[in-house]
C-alpha atoms as a PDB file:
ATOM      1  CA  MET A   1      20.810  71.695  19.368  1.00  0.00           C
ATOM      2  CA  ARG A   2      21.634  74.055  16.541  1.00  0.00           C
ATOM      3  CA  ARG A   3      23.269  72.376  13.606  1.00  0.00           C
ATOM      4  CA  SER A   4      25.592  73.884  11.031  1.00  0.00           C
ATOM      5  CA  ARG A   5      24.528  74.271   7.384  1.00  0.00           C
ATOM      6  CA  SER A   6      27.003  71.553   6.278  1.00  0.00           C
ATOM      7  CA  THR A   7      25.528  69.139   8.884  1.00  0.00           C
ATOM      8  CA  ARG A   8      21.920  69.785   7.749  1.00  0.00           C
ATOM      9  CA  ALA A   9      22.920  69.208   4.142  1.00  0.00           C
ATOM     10  CA  ALA A  10      24.613  65.830   4.809  1.00  0.00           C
ATOM     11  CA  ALA A  11      22.817  62.863   3.292  1.00  0.00           C
ATOM     12  CA  CYS A  12      24.376  60.403   5.755  1.00  0.00           C
ATOM     13  CA  VAL A  13      26.685  60.407   8.741  1.00  0.00           C
ATOM     14  CA  GLU A  14      29.737  59.757   6.498  1.00  0.00           C
ATOM     15  CA  ASP A  15      29.103  63.040   4.742  1.00  0.00           C
ATOM     16  CA  ILE A  16      29.374  65.115   7.876  1.00  0.00           C
ATOM     17  CA  PRO A  17      32.701  66.902   7.764  1.00  0.00           C
ATOM     18  CA  VAL A  18      35.133  66.393  10.591  1.00  0.00           C
ATOM     19  CA  GLY A  19      35.641  69.591  12.665  1.00  0.00           C
ATOM     20  CA  ASP A  20      38.676  71.555  11.566  1.00  0.00           C
ATOM     21  CA  GLY A  21      39.483  72.763  15.096  1.00  0.00           C
ATOM     22  CA  HIS A  22      38.159  76.247  14.543  1.00  0.00           C
ATOM     23  CA  ARG A  23      37.274  76.493  18.226  1.00  0.00           C
ATOM     24  CA  ASP A  24      40.737  75.516  19.253  1.00  0.00           C
ATOM     25  CA  THR A  25      42.753  78.257  17.468  1.00  0.00           C
ATOM     26  CA  ALA A  26      46.009  77.128  19.116  1.00  0.00           C
ATOM     27  CA  ILE A  27      45.915  73.813  17.265  1.00  0.00           C
ATOM     28  CA  ARG A  28      44.821  75.109  13.901  1.00  0.00           C
ATOM     29  CA  PRO A  29      48.372  75.810  12.566  1.00  0.00           C
ATOM     30  CA  TYR A  30      49.307  72.160  13.354  1.00  0.00           C
ATOM     31  CA  LEU A  31      46.306  70.408  11.751  1.00  0.00           C
ATOM     32  CA  SER A  32      48.117  69.592   8.551  1.00  0.00           C
ATOM     33  CA  TYR A  33      50.843  67.741  10.418  1.00  0.00           C
ATOM     34  CA  LEU A  34      48.380  66.119  12.865  1.00  0.00           C
ATOM     35  CA  HIS A  35      46.187  64.775  10.112  1.00  0.00           C
ATOM     36  CA  LYS A  36      49.174  63.523   8.137  1.00  0.00           C
ATOM     37  CA  ARG A  37      50.501  61.615  11.163  1.00  0.00           C
ATOM     38  CA  TRP A  38      46.973  60.200  11.846  1.00  0.00           C
ATOM     39  CA  ASN A  39      46.720  58.904   8.263  1.00  0.00           C
ATOM     40  CA  GLU A  40      50.205  57.369   8.607  1.00  0.00           C
ATOM     41  CA  GLY A  41      48.869  55.232  11.441  1.00  0.00           C
ATOM     42  CA  CYS A  42      49.885  57.221  14.534  1.00  0.00           C
ATOM     43  CA  THR A  43      46.586  57.522  16.433  1.00  0.00           C
ATOM     44  CA  GLU A  44      47.842  57.822  20.026  1.00  0.00           C
ATOM     45  CA  ALA A  45      46.870  61.305  21.264  1.00  0.00           C
ATOM     46  CA  LYS A  46      49.650  61.367  23.848  1.00  0.00           C
ATOM     47  CA  GLN A  47      52.334  60.669  21.181  1.00  0.00           C
ATOM     48  CA  LEU A  48      50.821  63.159  18.765  1.00  0.00           C
ATOM     49  CA  HIS A  49      50.710  65.819  21.452  1.00  0.00           C
ATOM     50  CA  ALA A  50      54.390  65.239  22.222  1.00  0.00           C
ATOM     51  CA  GLU A  51      55.239  65.588  18.541  1.00  0.00           C
ATOM     52  CA  LEU A  52      53.217  68.798  18.221  1.00  0.00           C
ATOM     53  CA  ARG A  53      54.923  70.190  21.298  1.00  0.00           C
ATOM     54  CA  GLU A  54      58.281  69.666  19.537  1.00  0.00           C
ATOM     55  CA  ARG A  55      56.908  71.716  16.677  1.00  0.00           C
ATOM     56  CA  GLY A  56      55.887  74.582  18.965  1.00  0.00           C
ATOM     57  CA  TYR A  57      52.330  73.669  19.938  1.00  0.00           C
ATOM     58  CA  LEU A  58      51.476  75.056  23.404  1.00  0.00           C
ATOM     59  CA  GLY A  59      48.027  73.506  23.820  1.00  0.00           C
ATOM     60  CA  SER A  60      47.006  70.583  25.980  1.00  0.00           C
ATOM     61  CA  ALA A  61      46.837  66.837  25.152  1.00  0.00           C
ATOM     62  CA  ARG A  62      43.101  67.073  25.949  1.00  0.00           C
ATOM     63  CA  THR A  63      42.649  69.461  22.982  1.00  0.00           C
ATOM     64  CA  VAL A  64      44.458  67.027  20.677  1.00  0.00           C
ATOM     65  CA  ARG A  65      42.323  64.137  21.966  1.00  0.00           C
ATOM     66  CA  ARG A  66      39.142  66.112  21.509  1.00  0.00           C
ATOM     67  CA  HIS A  67      40.010  67.004  17.938  1.00  0.00           C
ATOM     68  CA  LEU A  68      40.802  63.366  17.055  1.00  0.00           C
ATOM     69  CA  GLN A  69      37.703  61.886  18.727  1.00  0.00           C
ATOM     70  CA  PRO A  70      35.400  62.247  15.625  1.00  0.00           C
ATOM     71  CA  LEU A  71      38.047  60.542  13.528  1.00  0.00           C
ATOM     72  CA  ARG A  72      38.456  57.726  16.075  1.00  0.00           C
ATOM     73  CA  SER A  73      34.714  57.224  16.465  1.00  0.00           C
ATOM     74  CA  ALA A  74      34.013  57.120  12.712  1.00  0.00           C
ATOM     75  CA  GLY A  75      37.151  55.132  11.931  1.00  0.00           C
ATOM     76  CA  ARG A  76      37.893  57.536   9.070  1.00  0.00           C
ATOM     77  CA  THR A  77      41.046  58.923   7.575  1.00  0.00           C
ATOM     78  CA  ALA A  78      41.715  62.556   8.373  1.00  0.00           C
ATOM     79  CA  PRO A  79      40.919  65.089   5.690  1.00  0.00           C
ATOM     80  CA  LEU A  80      43.705  66.993   4.047  1.00  0.00           C
ATOM     81  CA  VAL A  81      44.313  70.401   5.502  1.00  0.00           C
ATOM     82  CA  PRO A  82      45.924  72.904   3.178  1.00  0.00           C
ATOM     83  CA  ASP A  83      48.941  74.748   4.604  1.00  0.00           C
ATOM     84  CA  THR A  84      47.241  78.082   4.310  1.00  0.00           C
ATOM     85  CA  PRO A  85      47.864  80.647   7.010  1.00  0.00           C
ATOM     86  CA  THR A  86      45.113  81.988   9.169  1.00  0.00           C
ATOM     87  CA  VAL A  87      44.095  85.627   9.019  1.00  0.00           C
ATOM     88  CA  ARG A  88      46.220  86.375  12.058  1.00  0.00           C
ATOM     89  CA  GLN A  89      49.224  84.562  10.625  1.00  0.00           C
ATOM     90  CA  ALA A  90      48.899  86.347   7.264  1.00  0.00           C
ATOM     91  CA  THR A  91      48.623  89.714   9.030  1.00  0.00           C
ATOM     92  CA  ASN A  92      51.721  88.916  11.058  1.00  0.00           C
ATOM     93  CA  LEU A  93      53.634  88.026   7.874  1.00  0.00           C
ATOM     94  CA  LEU A  94      52.603  91.304   6.215  1.00  0.00           C
ATOM     95  CA  THR A  95      53.244  93.607   9.171  1.00  0.00           C
ATOM     96  CA  ARG A  96      56.565  92.241  10.439  1.00  0.00           C
ATOM     97  CA  HIS A  97      59.882  93.456   9.038  1.00  0.00           C
ATOM     98  CA  PRO A  98      61.069  90.970   6.421  1.00  0.00           C
ATOM     99  CA  ASP A  99      64.511  90.756   8.114  1.00  0.00           C
ATOM    100  CA  THR A 100      62.892  89.255  11.209  1.00  0.00           C
ATOM    101  CA  LEU A 101      61.330  86.276   9.334  1.00  0.00           C
ATOM    102  CA  ASP A 102      63.003  82.886   9.218  1.00  0.00           C
ATOM    103  CA  ALA A 103      63.310  80.815   6.008  1.00  0.00           C
ATOM    104  CA  GLU A 104      59.974  79.063   6.483  1.00  0.00           C
ATOM    105  CA  GLN A 105      58.156  82.318   7.195  1.00  0.00           C
ATOM    106  CA  VAL A 106      59.752  83.967   4.119  1.00  0.00           C
ATOM    107  CA  LEU A 107      58.353  81.205   1.930  1.00  0.00           C
ATOM    108  CA  ALA A 108      54.964  81.497   3.630  1.00  0.00           C
ATOM    109  CA  ARG A 109      55.007  85.264   2.982  1.00  0.00           C
ATOM    110  CA  LYS A 110      55.750  84.684  -0.699  1.00  0.00           C
ATOM    111  CA  ARG A 111      52.789  82.287  -0.928  1.00  0.00           C
ATOM    112  CA  VAL A 112      50.532  84.866   0.714  1.00  0.00           C
ATOM    113  CA  LEU A 113      51.659  87.623  -1.630  1.00  0.00           C
ATOM    114  CA  GLY A 114      51.200  85.343  -4.612  1.00  0.00           C
ATOM    115  CA  CYS A 115      47.517  84.682  -3.794  1.00  0.00           C
ATOM    116  CA  CYS A 116      46.300  87.813  -5.610  1.00  0.00           C
ATOM    117  CA  PRO A 117      47.602  91.172  -6.770  1.00  0.00           C
ATOM    118  CA  GLU A 118      45.747  92.946  -3.937  1.00  0.00           C
ATOM    119  CA  MET A 119      47.884  91.131  -1.304  1.00  0.00           C
ATOM    120  CA  ALA A 120      51.105  92.191  -2.984  1.00  0.00           C
ATOM    121  CA  GLU A 121      49.875  95.771  -3.219  1.00  0.00           C
ATOM    122  CA  ALA A 122      48.773  95.757   0.427  1.00  0.00           C
ATOM    123  CA  ALA A 123      52.250  94.629   1.452  1.00  0.00           C
ATOM    124  CA  VAL A 124      53.799  97.534  -0.423  1.00  0.00           C
ATOM    125  CA  ARG A 125      51.501 100.053   1.274  1.00  0.00           C
ATOM    126  CA  ILE A 126      52.120  98.528   4.675  1.00  0.00           C
ATOM    127  CA  GLU A 127      55.906  98.604   4.219  1.00  0.00           C
ATOM    128  CA  ASP A 128      55.650 102.234   3.120  1.00  0.00           C
ATOM    129  CA  PHE A 129      53.685 103.148   6.168  1.00  0.00           C
ATOM    130  CA  ALA A 130      56.141 101.271   8.439  1.00  0.00           C
ATOM    131  CA  LYS A 131      58.967 103.254   6.856  1.00  0.00           C
ATOM    132  CA  MET A 132      57.192 106.517   7.687  1.00  0.00           C
ATOM    133  CA  LEU A 133      56.713 105.260  11.233  1.00  0.00           C
ATOM    134  CA  THR A 134      60.245 104.139  11.895  1.00  0.00           C
ATOM    135  CA  GLN A 135      62.062 106.877   9.969  1.00  0.00           C
ATOM    136  CA  LEU A 136      59.804 109.711  11.204  1.00  0.00           C
ATOM    137  CA  GLU A 137      58.655 110.749   7.729  1.00  0.00           C
ATOM    138  CA  GLY A 138      55.241 111.993   8.743  1.00  0.00           C
ATOM    139  CA  ARG A 139      55.291 114.639   6.076  1.00  0.00           C
ATOM    140  CA  ARG A 140      54.606 111.895   3.456  1.00  0.00           C
ATOM    141  CA  LEU A 141      51.401 110.822   5.153  1.00  0.00           C
ATOM    142  CA  PRO A 142      48.933 112.943   3.053  1.00  0.00           C
ATOM    143  CA  ASP A 143      50.402 111.433  -0.164  1.00  0.00           C
ATOM    144  CA  TRP A 144      50.243 107.915   1.347  1.00  0.00           C
ATOM    145  CA  ILE A 145      46.589 108.421   2.259  1.00  0.00           C
ATOM    146  CA  GLU A 146      45.719 109.624  -1.268  1.00  0.00           C
ATOM    147  CA  SER A 147      47.501 106.700  -2.932  1.00  0.00           C
ATOM    148  CA  VAL A 148      45.804 104.150  -0.646  1.00  0.00           C
ATOM    149  CA  GLN A 149      42.369 105.654  -1.213  1.00  0.00           C
ATOM    150  CA  ALA A 150      42.966 105.635  -4.987  1.00  0.00           C
ATOM    151  CA  SER A 151      43.620 101.906  -4.803  1.00  0.00           C
ATOM    152  CA  GLU A 152      41.067  99.086  -4.468  1.00  0.00           C
ATOM    153  CA  LEU A 153      42.203  98.046  -0.957  1.00  0.00           C
ATOM    154  CA  ALA A 154      38.987  98.516   1.010  1.00  0.00           C
ATOM    155  CA  SER A 155      40.368  97.789   4.483  1.00  0.00           C
ATOM    156  CA  LEU A 156      43.484  99.983   4.121  1.00  0.00           C
ATOM    157  CA  GLY A 157      41.292 102.611   2.436  1.00  0.00           C
ATOM    158  CA  CYS A 158      39.103 102.712   5.548  1.00  0.00           C
ATOM    159  CA  PHE A 159      42.174 102.996   7.803  1.00  0.00           C
ATOM    160  CA  ALA A 160      43.538 105.832   5.635  1.00  0.00           C
ATOM    161  CA  ARG A 161      40.197 107.642   5.670  1.00  0.00           C
ATOM    162  CA  ASN A 162      40.050 107.505   9.472  1.00  0.00           C
ATOM    163  CA  LEU A 163      43.524 109.024   9.671  1.00  0.00           C
ATOM    164  CA  ARG A 164      42.197 112.162   8.088  1.00  0.00           C
ATOM    165  CA  ASN A 165      39.946 112.738  11.094  1.00  0.00           C
ATOM    166  CA  ASP A 166      42.976 113.817  13.133  1.00  0.00           C
ATOM    167  CA  LEU A 167      45.513 114.277  10.358  1.00  0.00           C
ATOM    168  CA  GLU A 168      47.694 116.955  11.982  1.00  0.00           C
ATOM    169  CA  ALA A 169      48.076 114.957  15.185  1.00  0.00           C
ATOM    170  CA  VAL A 170      48.979 111.765  13.226  1.00  0.00           C
ATOM    171  CA  ILE A 171      51.524 113.609  11.121  1.00  0.00           C
ATOM    172  CA  ARG A 172      53.182 114.988  14.298  1.00  0.00           C
ATOM    173  CA  GLY A 173      53.110 111.491  15.813  1.00  0.00           C
ATOM    174  CA  LEU A 174      54.965 110.160  12.748  1.00  0.00           C
ATOM    175  CA  SER A 175      57.467 113.014  12.803  1.00  0.00           C
ATOM    176  CA  THR A 176      58.789 113.008  16.393  1.00  0.00           C
ATOM    177  CA  SER A 177      60.331 110.443  18.651  1.00  0.00           C
ATOM    178  CA  TRP A 178      58.015 111.436  21.528  1.00  0.00           C
ATOM    179  CA  SER A 179      55.083 109.174  22.252  1.00  0.00           C
ATOM    180  CA  SER A 180      52.450 108.400  24.860  1.00  0.00           C
ATOM    181  CA  GLY A 181      53.956 104.987  25.540  1.00  0.00           C
ATOM    182  CA  VAL A 182      55.035 105.856  29.077  1.00  0.00           C
ATOM    183  CA  VAL A 183      51.526 107.102  29.939  1.00  0.00           C
ATOM    184  CA  GLU A 184      49.893 104.064  28.436  1.00  0.00           C
ATOM    185  CA  GLY A 185      52.233 101.877  30.459  1.00  0.00           C
ATOM    186  CA  ARG A 186      51.228 103.583  33.661  1.00  0.00           C
ATOM    187  CA  VAL A 187      47.537 103.126  32.740  1.00  0.00           C
ATOM    188  CA  THR A 188      48.119  99.448  32.120  1.00  0.00           C
ATOM    189  CA  ASP A 189      49.842  99.064  35.505  1.00  0.00           C
ATOM    190  CA  ILE A 190      46.964 100.744  37.309  1.00  0.00           C
ATOM    191  CA  LYS A 191      44.408  98.535  35.538  1.00  0.00           C
ATOM    192  CA  ALA A 192      46.352  95.406  36.488  1.00  0.00           C
ATOM    193  CA  ILE A 193      46.534  96.510  40.118  1.00  0.00           C
ATOM    194  CA  LYS A 194      42.815  97.246  40.100  1.00  0.00           C
ATOM    195  CA  ARG A 195      41.990  93.746  38.802  1.00  0.00           C
ATOM    196  CA  GLN A 196      44.218  92.122  41.382  1.00  0.00           C
ATOM    197  CA  MET A 197      43.260  94.189  44.442  1.00  0.00           C
ATOM    198  CA  GLY A 198      39.910  95.845  43.622  1.00  0.00           C
ATOM    199  CA  GLY A 199      37.459  95.057  46.382  1.00  0.00           C
ATOM    200  CA  ARG A 200      40.190  93.408  48.475  1.00  0.00           C
ATOM    201  CA  ALA A 201      42.191  96.384  49.676  1.00  0.00           C
ATOM    202  CA  GLY A 202      41.481  99.876  50.888  1.00  0.00           C
ATOM    203  CA  LEU A 203      42.566 103.069  49.175  1.00  0.00           C
ATOM    204  CA  PRO A 204      45.843 103.540  51.223  1.00  0.00           C
ATOM    205  CA  LEU A 205      47.118 100.089  50.152  1.00  0.00           C
ATOM    206  CA  LEU A 206      46.006 100.615  46.534  1.00  0.00           C
ATOM    207  CA  ARG A 207      47.781 103.977  46.469  1.00  0.00           C
ATOM    208  CA  LYS A 208      50.968 102.461  47.854  1.00  0.00           C
ATOM    209  CA  SER A 209      50.872  99.652  45.290  1.00  0.00           C
ATOM    210  CA  VAL A 210      50.472 102.109  42.436  1.00  0.00           C
ATOM    211  CA  LEU A 211      53.433 104.222  43.688  1.00  0.00           C
ATOM    212  CA  LEU A 212      55.661 101.204  44.209  1.00  0.00           C
ATOM    213  CA  VAL A 213      55.012  99.886  40.717  1.00  0.00           C
ATOM    214  CA  ALA A 214      55.578 103.341  39.227  1.00  0.00           C
ATOM    215  CA  ALA A 215      58.843 103.686  41.128  1.00  0.00           C
ATOM    216  CA  GLY A 216      59.953 100.284  39.836  1.00  0.00           C
ATOM    217  CA  ARG A 217      59.387 101.407  36.255  1.00  0.00           C
ATOM    218  CA  GLN A 218      61.775 104.334  36.594  1.00  0.00           C
ATOM    219  CA  PRO A 219      65.112 103.834  34.804  1.00  0.00           C
ATOM    220  CA  HIS A 220      67.987 103.314  37.096  1.00  0.00           C
ATOM    221  CA  ARG A 221      70.212 106.324  37.298  1.00  0.00           C
ATOM    222  CA  VAL A 222      73.899 105.827  37.933  1.00  0.00           C
ATOM    223  CA  THR A 223      75.636 108.867  39.390  1.00  0.00           C
ATOM    224  CA  THR A 224      79.325 109.286  39.612  1.00  0.00           C
ATOM    225  CA  ALA A 225      81.241 111.697  41.827  1.00  0.00           C
ATOM    226  CA  THR A 226      84.434 113.122  40.644  1.00  0.00           C
ATOM    227  CA  ALA A 227      86.886 113.991  43.298  1.00  0.00           C
ATOM    228  CA  THR A 228      88.453 117.395  43.048  1.00  0.00           C
END
């Protein structure tokens, strides 16, 4: 069995760190609360699962039980888990419109932006790009690309550099209300039908399913007749 570096470096069993639930990404945002309740004496997995569900956890009681098993076996207190967001949560806080965040998320966003100057700068660049996207200001894209590439934001700089590969098309995409969303939706429908019926139905039935789904996606048209 392959052991982690931290396990190989442990001098005794007590030094082996308790798993932080990295395999169970659904429970990760709730580890701080879970460990706090464990240390307060609540060790019943069923009760803890019910409390996590009230806080928005969608995972199973089995996952909670599996995470607590090393603590139960060793008879140890749970390690403190800092209330730091995951990469996905931080990305969500930076890319969502600030007006859509609740009070707790606003505070979390402030903590993320306060981590380092680069995070605050990245937020400004992201908001500026979102403004171009929503207000159809594609003409500003070349200036935005230059400003991002002049900064020390490596990830955004790579994104900006790739935009240059098809700059004219991107500018047009940011300047008009037209999009390929409808086409992409049809492609998604066809892929879903293929997964559901591929190998189970002949071409006539597949064709009929595709046409029926496409017809169901059409907006309903209300016609009125005016008597003369």
